[in-house]
Coordinates of C-alpha atoms and ligand atoms in Angstrom, one line a residue:
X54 CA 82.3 -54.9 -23.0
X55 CA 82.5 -55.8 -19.6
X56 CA 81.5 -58.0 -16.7
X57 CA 81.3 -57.9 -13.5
X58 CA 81.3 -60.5 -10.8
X59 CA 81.6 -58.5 -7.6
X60 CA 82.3 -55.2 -6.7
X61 CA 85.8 -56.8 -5.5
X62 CA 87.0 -56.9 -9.2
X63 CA 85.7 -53.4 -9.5
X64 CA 88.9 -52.6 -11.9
X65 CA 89.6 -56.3 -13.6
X66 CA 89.1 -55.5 -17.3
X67 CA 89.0 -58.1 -20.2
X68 CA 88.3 -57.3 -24.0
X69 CA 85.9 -55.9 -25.6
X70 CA 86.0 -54.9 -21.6
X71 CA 85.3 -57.8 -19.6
X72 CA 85.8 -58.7 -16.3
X73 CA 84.8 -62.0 -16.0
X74 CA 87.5 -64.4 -14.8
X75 CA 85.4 -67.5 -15.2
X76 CA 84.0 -67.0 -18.5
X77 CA 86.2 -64.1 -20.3
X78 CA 89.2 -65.3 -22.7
X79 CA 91.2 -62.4 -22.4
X80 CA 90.9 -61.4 -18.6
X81 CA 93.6 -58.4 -17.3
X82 CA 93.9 -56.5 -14.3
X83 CA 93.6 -53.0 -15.0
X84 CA 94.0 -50.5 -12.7
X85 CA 91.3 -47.4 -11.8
X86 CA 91.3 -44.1 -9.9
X87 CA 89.3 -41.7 -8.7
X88 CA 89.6 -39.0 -11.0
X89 CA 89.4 -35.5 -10.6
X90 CA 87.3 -33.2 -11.7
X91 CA 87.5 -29.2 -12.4
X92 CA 84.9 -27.1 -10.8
X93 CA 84.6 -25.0 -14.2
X94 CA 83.3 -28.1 -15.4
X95 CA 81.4 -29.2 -12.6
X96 CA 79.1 -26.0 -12.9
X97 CA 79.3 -26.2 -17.2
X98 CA 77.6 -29.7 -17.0
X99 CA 75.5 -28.8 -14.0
X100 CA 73.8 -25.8 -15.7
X101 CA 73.1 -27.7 -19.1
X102 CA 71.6 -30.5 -17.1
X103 CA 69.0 -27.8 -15.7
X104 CA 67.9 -26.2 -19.1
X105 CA 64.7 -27.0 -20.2
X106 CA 65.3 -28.8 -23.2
X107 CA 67.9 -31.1 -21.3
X108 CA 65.4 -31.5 -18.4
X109 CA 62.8 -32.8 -21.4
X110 CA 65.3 -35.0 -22.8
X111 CA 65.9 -36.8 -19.1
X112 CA 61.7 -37.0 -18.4
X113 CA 61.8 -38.3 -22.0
X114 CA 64.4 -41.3 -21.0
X115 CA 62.9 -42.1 -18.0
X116 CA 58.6 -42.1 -19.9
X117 CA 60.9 -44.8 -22.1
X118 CA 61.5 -47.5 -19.7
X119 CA 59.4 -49.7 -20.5
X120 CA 59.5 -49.5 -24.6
X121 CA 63.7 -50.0 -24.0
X122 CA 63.0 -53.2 -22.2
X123 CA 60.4 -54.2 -24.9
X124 CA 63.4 -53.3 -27.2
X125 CA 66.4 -54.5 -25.6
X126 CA 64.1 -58.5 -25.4
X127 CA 63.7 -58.0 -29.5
X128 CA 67.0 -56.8 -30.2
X129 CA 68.9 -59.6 -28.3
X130 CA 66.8 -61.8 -29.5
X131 CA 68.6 -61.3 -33.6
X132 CA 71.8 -62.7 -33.5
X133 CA 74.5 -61.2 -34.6
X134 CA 77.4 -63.5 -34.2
X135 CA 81.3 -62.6 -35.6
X136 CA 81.5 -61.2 -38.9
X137 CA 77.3 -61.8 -39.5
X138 CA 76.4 -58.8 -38.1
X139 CA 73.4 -57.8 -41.1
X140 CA 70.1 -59.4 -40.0
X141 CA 71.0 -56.9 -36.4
X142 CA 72.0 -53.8 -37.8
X143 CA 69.2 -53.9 -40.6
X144 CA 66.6 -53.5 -37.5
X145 CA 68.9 -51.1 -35.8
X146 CA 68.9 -48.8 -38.7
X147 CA 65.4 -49.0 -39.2
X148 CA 64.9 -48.3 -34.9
X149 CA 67.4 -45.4 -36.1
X150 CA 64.9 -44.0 -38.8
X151 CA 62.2 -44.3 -36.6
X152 CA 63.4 -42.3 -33.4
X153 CA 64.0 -39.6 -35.5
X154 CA 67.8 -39.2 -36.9
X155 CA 68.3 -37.1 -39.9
X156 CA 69.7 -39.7 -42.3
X157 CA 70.4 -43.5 -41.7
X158 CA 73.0 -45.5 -43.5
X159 CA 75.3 -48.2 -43.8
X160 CA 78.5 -48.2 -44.8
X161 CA 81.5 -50.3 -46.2
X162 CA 82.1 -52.5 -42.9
X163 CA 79.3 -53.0 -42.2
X164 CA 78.4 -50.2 -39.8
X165 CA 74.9 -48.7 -39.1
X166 CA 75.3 -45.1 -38.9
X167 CA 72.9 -42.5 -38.2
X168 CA 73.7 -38.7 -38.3
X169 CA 71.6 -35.8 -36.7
X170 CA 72.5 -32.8 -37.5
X171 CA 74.3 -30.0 -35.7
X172 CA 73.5 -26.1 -35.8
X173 CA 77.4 -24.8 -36.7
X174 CA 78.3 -28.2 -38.0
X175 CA 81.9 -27.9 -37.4
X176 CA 82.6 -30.8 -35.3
X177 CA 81.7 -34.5 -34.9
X178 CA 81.0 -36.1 -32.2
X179 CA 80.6 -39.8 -32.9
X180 CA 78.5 -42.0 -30.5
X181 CA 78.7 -45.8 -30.4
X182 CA 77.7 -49.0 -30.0
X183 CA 78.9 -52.8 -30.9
X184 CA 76.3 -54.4 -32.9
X185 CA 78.5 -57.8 -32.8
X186 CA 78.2 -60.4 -30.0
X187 CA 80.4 -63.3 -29.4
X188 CA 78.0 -66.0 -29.6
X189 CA 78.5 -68.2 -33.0
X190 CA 75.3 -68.7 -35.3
X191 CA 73.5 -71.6 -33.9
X192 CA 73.6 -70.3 -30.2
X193 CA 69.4 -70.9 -28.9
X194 CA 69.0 -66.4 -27.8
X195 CA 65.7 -66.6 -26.1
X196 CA 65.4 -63.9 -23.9
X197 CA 63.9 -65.3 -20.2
X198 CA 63.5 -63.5 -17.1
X199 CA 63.3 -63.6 -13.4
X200 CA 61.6 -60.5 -12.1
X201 CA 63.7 -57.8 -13.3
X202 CA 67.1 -59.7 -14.0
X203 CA 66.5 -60.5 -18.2
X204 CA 68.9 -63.7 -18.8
X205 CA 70.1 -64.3 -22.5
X206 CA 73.6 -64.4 -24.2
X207 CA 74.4 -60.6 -25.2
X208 CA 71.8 -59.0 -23.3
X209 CA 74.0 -56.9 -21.6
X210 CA 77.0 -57.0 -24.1
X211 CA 76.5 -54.7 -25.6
X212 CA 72.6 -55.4 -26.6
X213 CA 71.7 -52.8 -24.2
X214 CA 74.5 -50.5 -25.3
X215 CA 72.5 -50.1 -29.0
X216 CA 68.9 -49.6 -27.0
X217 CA 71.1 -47.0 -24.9
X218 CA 71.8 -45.3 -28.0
X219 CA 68.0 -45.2 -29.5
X220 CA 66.6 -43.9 -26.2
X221 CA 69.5 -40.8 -26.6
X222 CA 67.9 -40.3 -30.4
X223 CA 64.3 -40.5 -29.0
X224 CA 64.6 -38.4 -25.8
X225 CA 66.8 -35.5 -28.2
X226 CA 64.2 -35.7 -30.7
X227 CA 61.0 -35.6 -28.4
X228 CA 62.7 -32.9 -26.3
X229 CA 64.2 -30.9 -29.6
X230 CA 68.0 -30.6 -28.4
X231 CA 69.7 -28.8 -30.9
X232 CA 73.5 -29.6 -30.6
X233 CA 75.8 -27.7 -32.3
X234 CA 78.1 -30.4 -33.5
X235 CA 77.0 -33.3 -35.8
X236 CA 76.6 -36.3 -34.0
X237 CA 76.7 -39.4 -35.7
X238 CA 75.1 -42.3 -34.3
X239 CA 77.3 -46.0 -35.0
X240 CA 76.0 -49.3 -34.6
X241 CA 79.5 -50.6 -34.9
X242 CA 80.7 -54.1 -36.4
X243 CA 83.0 -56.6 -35.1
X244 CA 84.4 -55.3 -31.8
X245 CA 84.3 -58.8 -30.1
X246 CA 87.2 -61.3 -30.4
X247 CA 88.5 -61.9 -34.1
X248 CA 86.0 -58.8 -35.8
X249 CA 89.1 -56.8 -34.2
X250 CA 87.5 -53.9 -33.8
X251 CA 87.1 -53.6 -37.5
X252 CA 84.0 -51.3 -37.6
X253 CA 85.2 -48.7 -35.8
X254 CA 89.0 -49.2 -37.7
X255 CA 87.2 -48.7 -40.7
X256 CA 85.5 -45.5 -39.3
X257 CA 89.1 -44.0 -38.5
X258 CA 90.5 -44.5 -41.6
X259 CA 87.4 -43.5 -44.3
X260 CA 88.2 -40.0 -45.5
X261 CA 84.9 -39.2 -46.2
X262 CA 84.0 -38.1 -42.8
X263 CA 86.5 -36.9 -39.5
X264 CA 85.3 -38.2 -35.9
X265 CA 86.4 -35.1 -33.7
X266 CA 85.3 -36.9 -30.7
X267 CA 84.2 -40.8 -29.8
X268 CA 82.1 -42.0 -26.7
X269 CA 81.3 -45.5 -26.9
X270 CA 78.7 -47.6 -24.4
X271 CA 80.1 -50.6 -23.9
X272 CA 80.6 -51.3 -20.2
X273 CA 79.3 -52.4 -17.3
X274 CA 77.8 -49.8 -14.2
X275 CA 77.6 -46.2 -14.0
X276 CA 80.8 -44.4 -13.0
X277 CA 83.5 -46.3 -14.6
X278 CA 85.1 -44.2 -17.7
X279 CA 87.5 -46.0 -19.9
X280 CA 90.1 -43.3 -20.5
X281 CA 93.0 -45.9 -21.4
X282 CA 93.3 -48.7 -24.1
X283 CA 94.7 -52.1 -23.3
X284 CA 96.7 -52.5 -26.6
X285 CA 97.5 -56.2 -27.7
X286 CA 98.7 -58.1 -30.5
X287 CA 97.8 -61.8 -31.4
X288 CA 99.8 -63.8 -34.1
X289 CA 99.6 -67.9 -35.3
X290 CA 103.3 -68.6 -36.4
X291 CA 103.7 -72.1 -37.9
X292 CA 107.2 -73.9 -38.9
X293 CA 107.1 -75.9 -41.8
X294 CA 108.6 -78.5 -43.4
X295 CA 109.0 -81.6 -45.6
X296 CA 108.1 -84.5 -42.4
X297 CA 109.3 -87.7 -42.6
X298 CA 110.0 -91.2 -40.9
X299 CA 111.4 -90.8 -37.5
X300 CA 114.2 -92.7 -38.5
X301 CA 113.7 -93.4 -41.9
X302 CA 113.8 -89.6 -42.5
X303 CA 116.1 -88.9 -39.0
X304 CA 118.5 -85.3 -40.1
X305 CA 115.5 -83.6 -41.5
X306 CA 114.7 -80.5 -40.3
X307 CA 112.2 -80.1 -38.0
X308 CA 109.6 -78.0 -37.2
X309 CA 108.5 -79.0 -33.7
X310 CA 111.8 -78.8 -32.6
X311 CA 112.3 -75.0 -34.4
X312 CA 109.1 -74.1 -32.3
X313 CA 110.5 -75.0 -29.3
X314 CA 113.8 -73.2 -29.6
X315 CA 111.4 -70.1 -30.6
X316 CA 109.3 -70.3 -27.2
X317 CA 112.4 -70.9 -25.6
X318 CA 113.9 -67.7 -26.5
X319 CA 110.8 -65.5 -26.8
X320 CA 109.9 -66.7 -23.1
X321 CA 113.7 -65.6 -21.8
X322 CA 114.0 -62.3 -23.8
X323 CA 110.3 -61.4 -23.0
X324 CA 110.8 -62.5 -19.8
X325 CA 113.5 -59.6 -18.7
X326 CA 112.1 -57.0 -20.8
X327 CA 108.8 -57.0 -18.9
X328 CA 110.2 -57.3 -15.3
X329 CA 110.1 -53.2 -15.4
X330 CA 108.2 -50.2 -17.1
X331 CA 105.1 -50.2 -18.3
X332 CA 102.5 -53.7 -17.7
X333 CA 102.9 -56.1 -20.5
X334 CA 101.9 -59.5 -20.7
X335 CA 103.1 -62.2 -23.3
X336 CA 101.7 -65.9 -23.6
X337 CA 102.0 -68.7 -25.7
X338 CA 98.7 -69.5 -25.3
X339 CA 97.8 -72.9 -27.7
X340 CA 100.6 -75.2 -29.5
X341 CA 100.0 -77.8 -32.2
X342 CA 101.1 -80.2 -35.0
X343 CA 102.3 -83.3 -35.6
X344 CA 101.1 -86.6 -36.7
X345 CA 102.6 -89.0 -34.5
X346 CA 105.3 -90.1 -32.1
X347 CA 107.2 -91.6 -34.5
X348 CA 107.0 -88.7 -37.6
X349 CA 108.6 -85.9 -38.2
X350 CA 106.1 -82.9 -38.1
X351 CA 105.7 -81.2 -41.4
X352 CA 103.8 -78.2 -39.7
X353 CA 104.2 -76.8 -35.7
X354 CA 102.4 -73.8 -34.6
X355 CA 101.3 -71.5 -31.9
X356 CA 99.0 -69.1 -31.3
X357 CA 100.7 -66.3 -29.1
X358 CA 99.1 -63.4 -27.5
X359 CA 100.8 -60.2 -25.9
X360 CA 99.4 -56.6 -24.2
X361 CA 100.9 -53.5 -23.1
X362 CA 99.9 -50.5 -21.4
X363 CA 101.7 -49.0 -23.8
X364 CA 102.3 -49.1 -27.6
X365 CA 106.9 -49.3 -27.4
X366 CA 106.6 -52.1 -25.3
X367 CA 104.2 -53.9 -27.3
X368 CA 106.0 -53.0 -30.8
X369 CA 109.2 -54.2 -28.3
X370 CA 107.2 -57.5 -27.0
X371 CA 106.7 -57.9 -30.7
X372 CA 109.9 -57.9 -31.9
X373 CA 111.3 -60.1 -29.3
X374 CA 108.9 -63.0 -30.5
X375 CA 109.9 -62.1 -35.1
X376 CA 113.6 -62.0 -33.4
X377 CA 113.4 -65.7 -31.3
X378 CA 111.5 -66.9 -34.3
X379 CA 114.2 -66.4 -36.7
X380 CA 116.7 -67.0 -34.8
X381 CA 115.3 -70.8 -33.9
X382 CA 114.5 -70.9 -38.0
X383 CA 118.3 -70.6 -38.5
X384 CA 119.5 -72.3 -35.9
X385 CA 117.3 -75.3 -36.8
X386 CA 118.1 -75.4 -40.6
X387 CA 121.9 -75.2 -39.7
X388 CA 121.5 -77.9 -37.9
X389 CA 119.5 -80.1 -40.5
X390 CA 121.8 -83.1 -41.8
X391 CA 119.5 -83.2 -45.2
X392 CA 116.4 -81.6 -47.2
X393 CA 114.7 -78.8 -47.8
X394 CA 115.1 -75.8 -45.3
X395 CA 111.8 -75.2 -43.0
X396 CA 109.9 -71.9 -43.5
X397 CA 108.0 -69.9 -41.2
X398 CA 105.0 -67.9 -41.5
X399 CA 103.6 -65.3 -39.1
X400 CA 100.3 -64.6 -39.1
X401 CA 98.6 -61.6 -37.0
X402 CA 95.3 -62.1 -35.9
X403 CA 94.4 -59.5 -33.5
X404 CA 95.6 -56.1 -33.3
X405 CA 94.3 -53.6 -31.0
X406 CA 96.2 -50.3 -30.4
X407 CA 96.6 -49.3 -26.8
X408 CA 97.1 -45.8 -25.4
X409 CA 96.1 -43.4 -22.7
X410 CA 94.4 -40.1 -22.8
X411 CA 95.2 -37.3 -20.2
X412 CA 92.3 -36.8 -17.5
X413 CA 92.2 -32.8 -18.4
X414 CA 91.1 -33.7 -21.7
X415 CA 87.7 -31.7 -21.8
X416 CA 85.4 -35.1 -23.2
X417 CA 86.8 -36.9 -20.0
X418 CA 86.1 -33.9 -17.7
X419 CA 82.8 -33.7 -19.1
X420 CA 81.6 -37.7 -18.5
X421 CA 83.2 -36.9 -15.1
X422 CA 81.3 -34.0 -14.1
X423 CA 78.1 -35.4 -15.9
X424 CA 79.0 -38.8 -13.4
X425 CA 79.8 -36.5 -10.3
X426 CA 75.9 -34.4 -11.5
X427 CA 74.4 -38.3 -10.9
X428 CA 76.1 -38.6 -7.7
X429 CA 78.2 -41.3 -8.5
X430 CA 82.3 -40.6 -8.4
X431 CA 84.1 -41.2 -11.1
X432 CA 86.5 -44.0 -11.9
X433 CA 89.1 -43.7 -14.7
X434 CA 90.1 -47.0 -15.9
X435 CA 91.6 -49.4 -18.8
X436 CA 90.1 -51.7 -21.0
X437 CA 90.3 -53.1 -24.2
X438 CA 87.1 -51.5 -26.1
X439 CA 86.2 -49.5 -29.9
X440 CA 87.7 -46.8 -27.7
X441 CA 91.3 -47.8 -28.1
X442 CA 91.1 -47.2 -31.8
X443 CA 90.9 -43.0 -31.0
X444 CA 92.7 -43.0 -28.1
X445 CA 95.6 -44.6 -30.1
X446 CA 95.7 -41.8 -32.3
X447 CA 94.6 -39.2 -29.7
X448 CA 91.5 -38.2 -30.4
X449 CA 88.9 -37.7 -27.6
X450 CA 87.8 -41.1 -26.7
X451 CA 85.6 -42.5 -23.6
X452 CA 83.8 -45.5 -22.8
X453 CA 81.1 -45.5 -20.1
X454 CA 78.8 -47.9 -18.7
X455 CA 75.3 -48.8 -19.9
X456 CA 73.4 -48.7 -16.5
X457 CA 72.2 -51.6 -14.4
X458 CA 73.9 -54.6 -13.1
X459 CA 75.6 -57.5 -15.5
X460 CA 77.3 -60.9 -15.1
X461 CA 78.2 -63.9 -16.8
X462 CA 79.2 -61.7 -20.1
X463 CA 80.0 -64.1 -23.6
X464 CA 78.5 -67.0 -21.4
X465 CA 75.4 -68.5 -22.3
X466 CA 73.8 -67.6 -19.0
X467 CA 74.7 -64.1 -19.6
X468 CA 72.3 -61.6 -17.7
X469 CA 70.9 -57.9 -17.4
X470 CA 69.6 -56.8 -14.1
X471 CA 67.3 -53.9 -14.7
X472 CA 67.9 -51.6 -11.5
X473 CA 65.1 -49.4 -10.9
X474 CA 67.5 -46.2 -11.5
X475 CA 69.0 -47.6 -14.6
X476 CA 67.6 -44.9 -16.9
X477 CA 70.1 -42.9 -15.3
X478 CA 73.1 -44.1 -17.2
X479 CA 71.0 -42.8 -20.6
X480 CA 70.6 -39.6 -18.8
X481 CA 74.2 -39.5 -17.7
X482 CA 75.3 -40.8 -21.2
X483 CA 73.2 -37.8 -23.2
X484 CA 74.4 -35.0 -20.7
X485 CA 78.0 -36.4 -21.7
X486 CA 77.2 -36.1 -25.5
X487 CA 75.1 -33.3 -25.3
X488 CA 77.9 -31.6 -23.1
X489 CA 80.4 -32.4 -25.3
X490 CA 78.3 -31.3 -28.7
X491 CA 77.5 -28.2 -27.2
X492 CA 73.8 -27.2 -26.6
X493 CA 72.6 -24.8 -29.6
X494 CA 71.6 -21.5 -28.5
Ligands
LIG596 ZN1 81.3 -55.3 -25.5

């Protein structure tokens, strides 16, 4: 998801889409841009916003307002830390039930899903959520306010994303859209930090079922469209070895010293490579190990993180660090005067896929117009969201924003500010689906 501080960092994107320098652990510039929209689809999205059963669905959002605020206060209020997702999503899917979907289930992961049935069935247009928040277990969530501003950790990421989702359900239901693609409903699992974006990895991998298209709420105001992933990958590599007596032990080999040589040469090779092309960032970001001054280290590790724009110069950024990693392995145990020879292990702890998705595409010409219809303008932009998973493999992806104001996102003073036109982003976000669905005849 994503934060906000001012309007000055309109386009400063973190993971999971943040853009909080103070508070966000993963903070990147990204770019935006106006984008353009086709007057074909302009007048497509403004007629189905003025059919009956779409003007129903709107009214239907906007008779909600007060029952999504009731829900968003309960909803943040169930934790759902990393990787304990359950106690959340069990309440989700029965909110699912009750506004109406066809059939409600969970799968594998973890996820909540919810499918409502299409008229021709052909397609599937998947919409989403994050379940997960950052906050760990024992985190105090109690939801206080100050007029309309609602303060508690994940209010905003992405608790409003899921009650963004039921409204859609209740307003389609209470107004009968028919769609003619399936939509399926996901409450999705472990977007936020480590979780990886499992849920929705898991999603694009089952067989059972085929996503033809994938919009996501996870995001801060109305009128910025993530059309482009922020790829990274994040490894711990640790050296080890026997460790021994500074001097007692002196001509072992050692580990600290093999780590160093490894920065060394990842920093210099990484270092040129990324001067041109595409943006991509490497960074050693915490080192460790050792006992004391006077020991040899048996263990020395880092935890190193690196992002591209694009997927060749992350797989390149990637094989720069496995290359200055075994070369300081071998230079290190040719240099050892006794004893065993050190190892290495690379461990990856974070992999999300980058790419970007042309701005014809009809699913990002469709939450354009639909953002143009609200009269806001459009703003294609990058982040690091469940999006990046389908974009990665080309399939129709967007991200948009959830309505309202934000700040503070993954801090404990996270909060929500409840503009008075913020049932407009659940408008904007069912004209999207329903656009891209197709209305039934
Ligand atoms: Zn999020």
């Amino acid at each position: 998801m994503l934060n906000r501080t001012s309007t000055f960092t309109l386009f400063t994107l973190l993971s999971c889409f943040v853009f909080l320098p103070k508070h966000g652990n993963t903070q990147e510039n990204g770019e935006g841009k106006s984008g353009k929209v086709e007057s074909s689809y302009l007048k497509e999205v403004e007629q189905l916003a003025k059919t009956k059963p779409l003007q129903a669905a709107f009214q239907s959002i906007l008779d909600q307002t007060q029952r999504n605020r009731n829900e968003l206060i309960m909803l943040t209020e169930i934790p759902a830390p990393p990787f304990m997702e359950t106690k959340r999503g069990e309440r989700f899917a029965s909110m699912l039930k009750e506004a109406g979907a066809d059939s409600v289930w969970t799968d594998k992961e973890g996820n909540v899903l919810a499918l409502r049935k299409g008229k021709k069935r052909t397609r599937t247009v998947a919409f989403d959520a994050h379940l997960d928040t950052v906050f760990p277990l024992e985190t105090k969530i109690k939801v206080s306010n100050n007029a309309d501003t609602l303060f508690a950790p994940g209010i905003a990421d992405n608790t409003r994303g899921l009650v963004l989702l039921l409204s859609v359900v209740r307003a389609l239901e209470e107004a009968k859209v028919e769609t003619e693609a399936d939509v399926l409903f996901v409450g999705s699992v472990g977007e936020e930090g480590l979780g990886d974006l499992r849920g929705t990895k898991f999603l694009f991998t089952d067989q059972s079922r085929r996503i033809d298209s994938w919009i996501a709420i996870d995001g801060g105001e109305t009128g910025t469209l993530i059309n482009m992933g922020l790829g990274s990958f994040r490894y711990r590599v640790t050296f080890r070895g026997p460790g021994g007596h500074s001097w007692g032990a002196f001509g072992l080999a050692n580990p600290q010293h093999a780590l160093g040589s490894a920065i060394h040469y990842f920093s210099k090779a990484a270092d040129k490579f990324t001067r041109s092309g595409a943006r991509t960032s490497y960074n050693v970001g915490r080192i460790g190990g050792g006992t004391s001054v006077n020991s040899i280290a048996f263990e020395s590790w880092m935890e190193v993180d690196m992002r591209s724009e694009i997927p060749e110069n992350l797989n390149m950024v990637d094989s720069l660090l496995k290359a200055s990693i075994q070369q300081a392995l071998v230079e290190h145990n040719a240099m050892k005067r006794m004893g065993p020879a050190l190892t290495v292990e690379i461990k990856k702890i974070g992999d999300r896929p980058s790419g970007e998705l042309p701005e014809s595409l009809p699913l990002i010409q469709r939450a354009m117009a639909a953002t143009t219809y609200f009269g806001v303008s459009p703003r294609l932009t990058r982040g690091s969201t469940n999006s990046n998973v389908p974009i990665s493999k080309g399939i129709p992806a967007i991200t948009l924003g959830q309505g309202g104001k934000t700040g503070n996102n993954h801090a404990l003073n996270e909060w929500w500010y409840d503009e008075k036109d913020s049932y407009k982003a659940i408008q904007l976000a069912l004209l999207t689906l329903v656009s891209e669905a197709g209305l039934a005849k």
